[in-house]
C-alpha cells in the first residue's frame, strides 16, 4: 500500500489538524531511544535503489519519522490489519514545514521479500523515486514470522 499527500492538497485540513503536530522535544522525551533500532538494512536497500536506479540523492534517516513509522507498524501488527495511517496521524511526526508526505506499508516474511514487492508495485516504487522526498523514517516490527513495515517519506 502506498500513499502520497501534498501540502497544497491538504490546505483545507491544516486548521483541523494543526493541534496534531507534536513538538520534537516533547516527543523525544516520551521515547525510549534504545527501543528504536536504526533501520540499517532497510535504509541501505532503499538508498542503493534510489541512487543507482532512480539517480537521486540518498534519503536522510529521520528519527521522528521513524518513531511514527514504528508506532504505525506496531498498530498494524496489533490489529493484524495492513492499512495506511490517517493524514492527521502522519502529521503528528512530520516537520511543521512539510510540503509532501508519503507512506509505504506492507507485511512480509523477510526484508528481501518486502523490498521485491515494493519495487514490483508502481506506487511504492514512485515513493522511493520521488525527487521531492528528502527524509525517511522506517519502522519494522515482527510477529509470527512476519515483518510489518512502514516507510514514512517527507519533503520540505
PDB file of N, CA and C in Angstrom, residues 21-81:
ATOM      1  N   UNK A  21       0.202  18.321  15.504  1.00  0.00           N
ATOM      2  CA  UNK A  21       1.654  18.407  15.450  1.00  0.00           C
ATOM      3  C   UNK A  21       2.225  18.162  16.838  1.00  0.00           C
ATOM      4  N   UNK A  22       3.268  17.402  16.888  1.00  0.00           N
ATOM      5  CA  UNK A  22       3.922  17.109  18.155  1.00  0.00           C
ATOM      6  C   UNK A  22       5.265  17.820  18.154  1.00  0.00           C
ATOM      7  N   UNK A  23       5.514  18.594  19.172  1.00  0.00           N
ATOM      8  CA  UNK A  23       6.804  19.253  19.278  1.00  0.00           C
ATOM      9  C   UNK A  23       7.888  18.194  19.419  1.00  0.00           C
ATOM     10  N   UNK A  24       8.983  18.367  18.706  1.00  0.00           N
ATOM     11  CA  UNK A  24      10.047  17.368  18.718  1.00  0.00           C
ATOM     12  C   UNK A  24      10.560  17.094  20.117  1.00  0.00           C
ATOM     13  N   UNK A  25      10.754  18.121  20.929  1.00  0.00           N
ATOM     14  CA  UNK A  25      11.307  17.885  22.259  1.00  0.00           C
ATOM     15  C   UNK A  25      10.356  17.076  23.121  1.00  0.00           C
ATOM     16  N   UNK A  26       9.060  17.356  23.051  1.00  0.00           N
ATOM     17  CA  UNK A  26       8.086  16.591  23.829  1.00  0.00           C
ATOM     18  C   UNK A  26       8.035  15.149  23.352  1.00  0.00           C
ATOM     19  N   UNK A  27       8.078  14.955  22.055  1.00  0.00           N
ATOM     20  CA  UNK A  27       8.053  13.606  21.501  1.00  0.00           C
ATOM     21  C   UNK A  27       9.299  12.843  21.908  1.00  0.00           C
ATOM     22  N   UNK A  28      10.450  13.481  21.806  1.00  0.00           N
ATOM     23  CA  UNK A  28      11.693  12.811  22.175  1.00  0.00           C
ATOM     24  C   UNK A  28      11.691  12.404  23.642  1.00  0.00           C
ATOM     25  N   UNK A  29      11.104  13.231  24.494  1.00  0.00           N
ATOM     26  CA  UNK A  29      11.047  12.907  25.913  1.00  0.00           C
ATOM     27  C   UNK A  29      10.208  11.668  26.180  1.00  0.00           C
ATOM     28  N   UNK A  30       9.259  11.376  25.293  1.00  0.00           N
ATOM     29  CA  UNK A  30       8.352  10.255  25.518  1.00  0.00           C
ATOM     30  C   UNK A  30       8.849   8.942  24.922  1.00  0.00           C
ATOM     31  N   UNK A  31      10.053   8.937  24.368  1.00  0.00           N
ATOM     32  CA  UNK A  31      10.547   7.775  23.632  1.00  0.00           C
ATOM     33  C   UNK A  31      11.760   7.170  24.315  1.00  0.00           C
ATOM     34  N   UNK A  32      11.769   5.860  24.381  1.00  0.00           N
ATOM     35  CA  UNK A  32      12.962   5.148  24.829  1.00  0.00           C
ATOM     36  C   UNK A  32      13.779   4.845  23.575  1.00  0.00           C
ATOM     37  N   UNK A  33      14.780   5.665  23.311  1.00  0.00           N
ATOM     38  CA  UNK A  33      15.562   5.550  22.075  1.00  0.00           C
ATOM     39  C   UNK A  33      16.212   4.180  21.924  1.00  0.00           C
ATOM     40  N   UNK A  34      16.496   3.515  23.025  1.00  0.00           N
ATOM     41  CA  UNK A  34      17.114   2.194  22.947  1.00  0.00           C
ATOM     42  C   UNK A  34      16.191   1.171  22.289  1.00  0.00           C
ATOM     43  N   UNK A  35      14.890   1.435  22.315  1.00  0.00           N
ATOM     44  CA  UNK A  35      13.933   0.510  21.711  1.00  0.00           C
ATOM     45  C   UNK A  35      13.654   0.831  20.251  1.00  0.00           C
ATOM     46  N   UNK A  36      14.328   1.821  19.700  1.00  0.00           N
ATOM     47  CA  UNK A  36      14.120   2.212  18.307  1.00  0.00           C
ATOM     48  C   UNK A  36      15.395   1.954  17.521  1.00  0.00           C
ATOM     49  N   UNK A  37      15.517   0.757  16.919  1.00  0.00           N
ATOM     50  CA  UNK A  37      16.749   0.455  16.195  1.00  0.00           C
ATOM     51  C   UNK A  37      16.891   1.275  14.929  1.00  0.00           C
ATOM     52  N   UNK A  38      18.127   1.573  14.588  1.00  0.00           N
ATOM     53  CA  UNK A  38      18.377   2.221  13.300  1.00  0.00           C
ATOM     54  C   UNK A  38      18.072   1.202  12.207  1.00  0.00           C
ATOM     55  N   UNK A  39      17.436   1.625  11.154  1.00  0.00           N
ATOM     56  CA  UNK A  39      16.964   0.687  10.128  1.00  0.00           C
ATOM     57  C   UNK A  39      18.037   0.345   9.104  1.00  0.00           C
ATOM     58  N   UNK A  40      19.184  -0.127   9.558  1.00  0.00           N
ATOM     59  CA  UNK A  40      20.336  -0.321   8.686  1.00  0.00           C
ATOM     60  C   UNK A  40      20.058  -0.990   7.357  1.00  0.00           C
ATOM     61  N   UNK A  41      19.592  -2.231   7.369  1.00  0.00           N
ATOM     62  CA  UNK A  41      19.415  -2.990   6.138  1.00  0.00           C
ATOM     63  C   UNK A  41      18.357  -2.341   5.242  1.00  0.00           C
ATOM     64  N   UNK A  42      17.222  -1.983   5.806  1.00  0.00           N
ATOM     65  CA  UNK A  42      16.141  -1.371   5.021  1.00  0.00           C
ATOM     66  C   UNK A  42      16.579  -0.052   4.401  1.00  0.00           C
ATOM     67  N   UNK A  43      17.271   0.757   5.182  1.00  0.00           N
ATOM     68  CA  UNK A  43      17.725   2.051   4.683  1.00  0.00           C
ATOM     69  C   UNK A  43      18.780   1.878   3.587  1.00  0.00           C
ATOM     70  N   UNK A  44      19.672   0.922   3.763  1.00  0.00           N
ATOM     71  CA  UNK A  44      20.685   0.662   2.728  1.00  0.00           C
ATOM     72  C   UNK A  44      20.029   0.226   1.418  1.00  0.00           C
ATOM     73  N   UNK A  45      19.078  -0.712   1.482  1.00  0.00           N
ATOM     74  CA  UNK A  45      18.386  -1.146   0.266  1.00  0.00           C
ATOM     75  C   UNK A  45      17.694   0.030  -0.416  1.00  0.00           C
ATOM     76  N   UNK A  46      17.009   0.829   0.372  1.00  0.00           N
ATOM     77  CA  UNK A  46      16.285   1.984  -0.156  1.00  0.00           C
ATOM     78  C   UNK A  46      17.227   2.944  -0.861  1.00  0.00           C
ATOM     79  N   UNK A  47      18.324   3.297  -0.221  1.00  0.00           N
ATOM     80  CA  UNK A  47      19.228   4.289  -0.802  1.00  0.00           C
ATOM     81  C   UNK A  47      20.069   3.737  -1.944  1.00  0.00           C
ATOM     82  N   UNK A  48      20.398   2.458  -1.919  1.00  0.00           N
ATOM     83  CA  UNK A  48      21.090   1.857  -3.064  1.00  0.00           C
ATOM     84  C   UNK A  48      20.196   1.945  -4.295  1.00  0.00           C
ATOM     85  N   UNK A  49      18.933   1.618  -4.136  1.00  0.00           N
ATOM     86  CA  UNK A  49      17.990   1.689  -5.258  1.00  0.00           C
ATOM     87  C   UNK A  49      17.802   3.139  -5.705  1.00  0.00           C
ATOM     88  N   UNK A  50      17.624   4.017  -4.737  1.00  0.00           N
ATOM     89  CA  UNK A  50      17.367   5.429  -5.045  1.00  0.00           C
ATOM     90  C   UNK A  50      18.524   6.053  -5.831  1.00  0.00           C
ATOM     91  N   UNK A  51      19.754   5.773  -5.433  1.00  0.00           N
ATOM     92  CA  UNK A  51      20.919   6.329  -6.116  1.00  0.00           C
ATOM     93  C   UNK A  51      21.178   5.605  -7.436  1.00  0.00           C
ATOM     94  N   UNK A  52      21.173   4.279  -7.399  1.00  0.00           N
ATOM     95  CA  UNK A  52      21.557   3.503  -8.567  1.00  0.00           C
ATOM     96  C   UNK A  52      20.515   3.442  -9.666  1.00  0.00           C
ATOM     97  N   UNK A  53      19.253   3.366  -9.313  1.00  0.00           N
ATOM     98  CA  UNK A  53      18.192   3.221 -10.309  1.00  0.00           C
ATOM     99  C   UNK A  53      17.481   4.548 -10.570  1.00  0.00           C
ATOM    100  N   UNK A  54      17.114   5.238  -9.504  1.00  0.00           N
ATOM    101  CA  UNK A  54      16.364   6.495  -9.655  1.00  0.00           C
ATOM    102  C   UNK A  54      17.279   7.675  -9.982  1.00  0.00           C
ATOM    103  N   UNK A  55      18.590   7.493  -9.754  1.00  0.00           N
ATOM    104  CA  UNK A  55      19.580   8.548  -9.965  1.00  0.00           C
ATOM    105  C   UNK A  55      19.252   9.802  -9.155  1.00  0.00           C
ATOM    106  N   UNK A  56      18.912   9.575  -7.880  1.00  0.00           N
ATOM    107  CA  UNK A  56      18.571  10.643  -6.939  1.00  0.00           C
ATOM    108  C   UNK A  56      19.486  10.560  -5.724  1.00  0.00           C
ATOM    109  N   UNK A  57      19.576  11.637  -4.956  1.00  0.00           N
ATOM    110  CA  UNK A  57      20.381  11.579  -3.733  1.00  0.00           C
ATOM    111  C   UNK A  57      19.757  10.635  -2.707  1.00  0.00           C
ATOM    112  N   UNK A  58      20.563  10.213  -1.755  1.00  0.00           N
ATOM    113  CA  UNK A  58      20.062   9.353  -0.687  1.00  0.00           C
ATOM    114  C   UNK A  58      19.034  10.111   0.149  1.00  0.00           C
ATOM    115  N   UNK A  59      18.146   9.341   0.767  1.00  0.00           N
ATOM    116  CA  UNK A  59      17.214   9.908   1.726  1.00  0.00           C
ATOM    117  C   UNK A  59      17.876   9.906   3.094  1.00  0.00           C
ATOM    118  N   UNK A  60      17.712  10.987   3.824  1.00  0.00           N
ATOM    119  CA  UNK A  60      18.269  11.089   5.165  1.00  0.00           C
ATOM    120  C   UNK A  60      17.328  10.370   6.135  1.00  0.00           C
ATOM    121  N   UNK A  61      17.885   9.519   6.994  1.00  0.00           N
ATOM    122  CA  UNK A  61      17.097   8.850   8.015  1.00  0.00           C
ATOM    123  C   UNK A  61      16.676   9.867   9.060  1.00  0.00           C
ATOM    124  N   UNK A  62      15.397   9.853   9.421  1.00  0.00           N
ATOM    125  CA  UNK A  62      14.864  10.823  10.372  1.00  0.00           C
ATOM    126  C   UNK A  62      14.300  10.090  11.591  1.00  0.00           C
ATOM    127  N   UNK A  63      14.785  10.462  12.757  1.00  0.00           N
ATOM    128  CA  UNK A  63      14.385   9.812  14.000  1.00  0.00           C
ATOM    129  C   UNK A  63      12.883   9.962  14.262  1.00  0.00           C
ATOM    130  N   UNK A  64      12.361  11.170  14.152  1.00  0.00           N
ATOM    131  CA  UNK A  64      10.954  11.414  14.467  1.00  0.00           C
ATOM    132  C   UNK A  64      10.043  10.678  13.482  1.00  0.00           C
ATOM    133  N   UNK A  65      10.360  10.730  12.194  1.00  0.00           N
ATOM    134  CA  UNK A  65       9.565   9.964  11.220  1.00  0.00           C
ATOM    135  C   UNK A  65       9.634   8.475  11.540  1.00  0.00           C
ATOM    136  N   UNK A  66      10.791   7.998  12.005  1.00  0.00           N
ATOM    137  CA  UNK A  66      10.938   6.583  12.348  1.00  0.00           C
ATOM    138  C   UNK A  66      10.087   6.202  13.553  1.00  0.00           C
ATOM    139  N   UNK A  67       9.966   7.106  14.506  1.00  0.00           N
ATOM    140  CA  UNK A  67       9.094   6.845  15.653  1.00  0.00           C
ATOM    141  C   UNK A  67       7.661   6.634  15.160  1.00  0.00           C
ATOM    142  N   UNK A  68       7.193   7.532  14.305  1.00  0.00           N
ATOM    143  CA  UNK A  68       5.848   7.395  13.764  1.00  0.00           C
ATOM    144  C   UNK A  68       5.688   6.134  12.941  1.00  0.00           C
ATOM    145  N   UNK A  69       6.686   5.805  12.129  1.00  0.00           N
ATOM    146  CA  UNK A  69       6.622   4.599  11.293  1.00  0.00           C
ATOM    147  C   UNK A  69       6.586   3.350  12.164  1.00  0.00           C
ATOM    148  N   UNK A  70       7.413   3.313  13.186  1.00  0.00           N
ATOM    149  CA  UNK A  70       7.441   2.142  14.073  1.00  0.00           C
ATOM    150  C   UNK A  70       6.128   2.007  14.834  1.00  0.00           C
ATOM    151  N   UNK A  71       5.607   3.111  15.326  1.00  0.00           N
ATOM    152  CA  UNK A  71       4.327   3.046  16.043  1.00  0.00           C
ATOM    153  C   UNK A  71       3.217   2.567  15.115  1.00  0.00           C
ATOM    154  N   UNK A  72       3.253   2.992  13.847  1.00  0.00           N
ATOM    155  CA  UNK A  72       2.222   2.544  12.909  1.00  0.00           C
ATOM    156  C   UNK A  72       2.375   1.053  12.611  1.00  0.00           C
ATOM    157  N   UNK A  73       3.607   0.595  12.447  1.00  0.00           N
ATOM    158  CA  UNK A  73       3.833  -0.837  12.215  1.00  0.00           C
ATOM    159  C   UNK A  73       3.336  -1.663  13.402  1.00  0.00           C
ATOM    160  N   UNK A  74       3.583  -1.171  14.611  1.00  0.00           N
ATOM    161  CA  UNK A  74       3.076  -1.868  15.806  1.00  0.00           C
ATOM    162  C   UNK A  74       1.551  -1.903  15.814  1.00  0.00           C
ATOM    163  N   UNK A  75       0.931  -0.807  15.417  1.00  0.00           N
ATOM    164  CA  UNK A  75      -0.530  -0.751  15.343  1.00  0.00           C
ATOM    165  C   UNK A  75      -1.061  -1.787  14.349  1.00  0.00           C
ATOM    166  N   UNK A  76      -0.459  -1.853  13.175  1.00  0.00           N
ATOM    167  CA  UNK A  76      -0.906  -2.831  12.174  1.00  0.00           C
ATOM    168  C   UNK A  76      -0.715  -4.255  12.687  1.00  0.00           C
ATOM    169  N   UNK A  77       0.414  -4.504  13.328  1.00  0.00           N
ATOM    170  CA  UNK A  77       0.669  -5.839  13.883  1.00  0.00           C
ATOM    171  C   UNK A  77      -0.363  -6.186  14.952  1.00  0.00           C
ATOM    172  N   UNK A  78      -0.636  -5.243  15.852  1.00  0.00           N
ATOM    173  CA  UNK A  78      -1.577  -5.477  16.948  1.00  0.00           C
ATOM    174  C   UNK A  78      -2.985  -5.750  16.423  1.00  0.00           C
ATOM    175  N   UNK A  79      -3.393  -5.008  15.378  1.00  0.00           N
ATOM    176  CA  UNK A  79      -4.739  -5.174  14.825  1.00  0.00           C
ATOM    177  C   UNK A  79      -4.783  -6.236  13.731  1.00  0.00           C
ATOM    178  N   UNK A  80      -3.616  -6.744  13.339  1.00  0.00           N
ATOM    179  CA  UNK A  80      -3.486  -7.715  12.254  1.00  0.00           C
ATOM    180  C   UNK A  80      -4.198  -7.194  11.005  1.00  0.00           C
ATOM    181  N   UNK A  81      -3.929  -5.914  10.686  1.00  0.00           N
ATOM    182  CA  UNK A  81      -4.625  -5.243   9.592  1.00  0.00           C
ATOM    183  C   UNK A  81      -3.657  -4.305   8.878  1.00  0.00           C
TER     184      UNK A  81
END
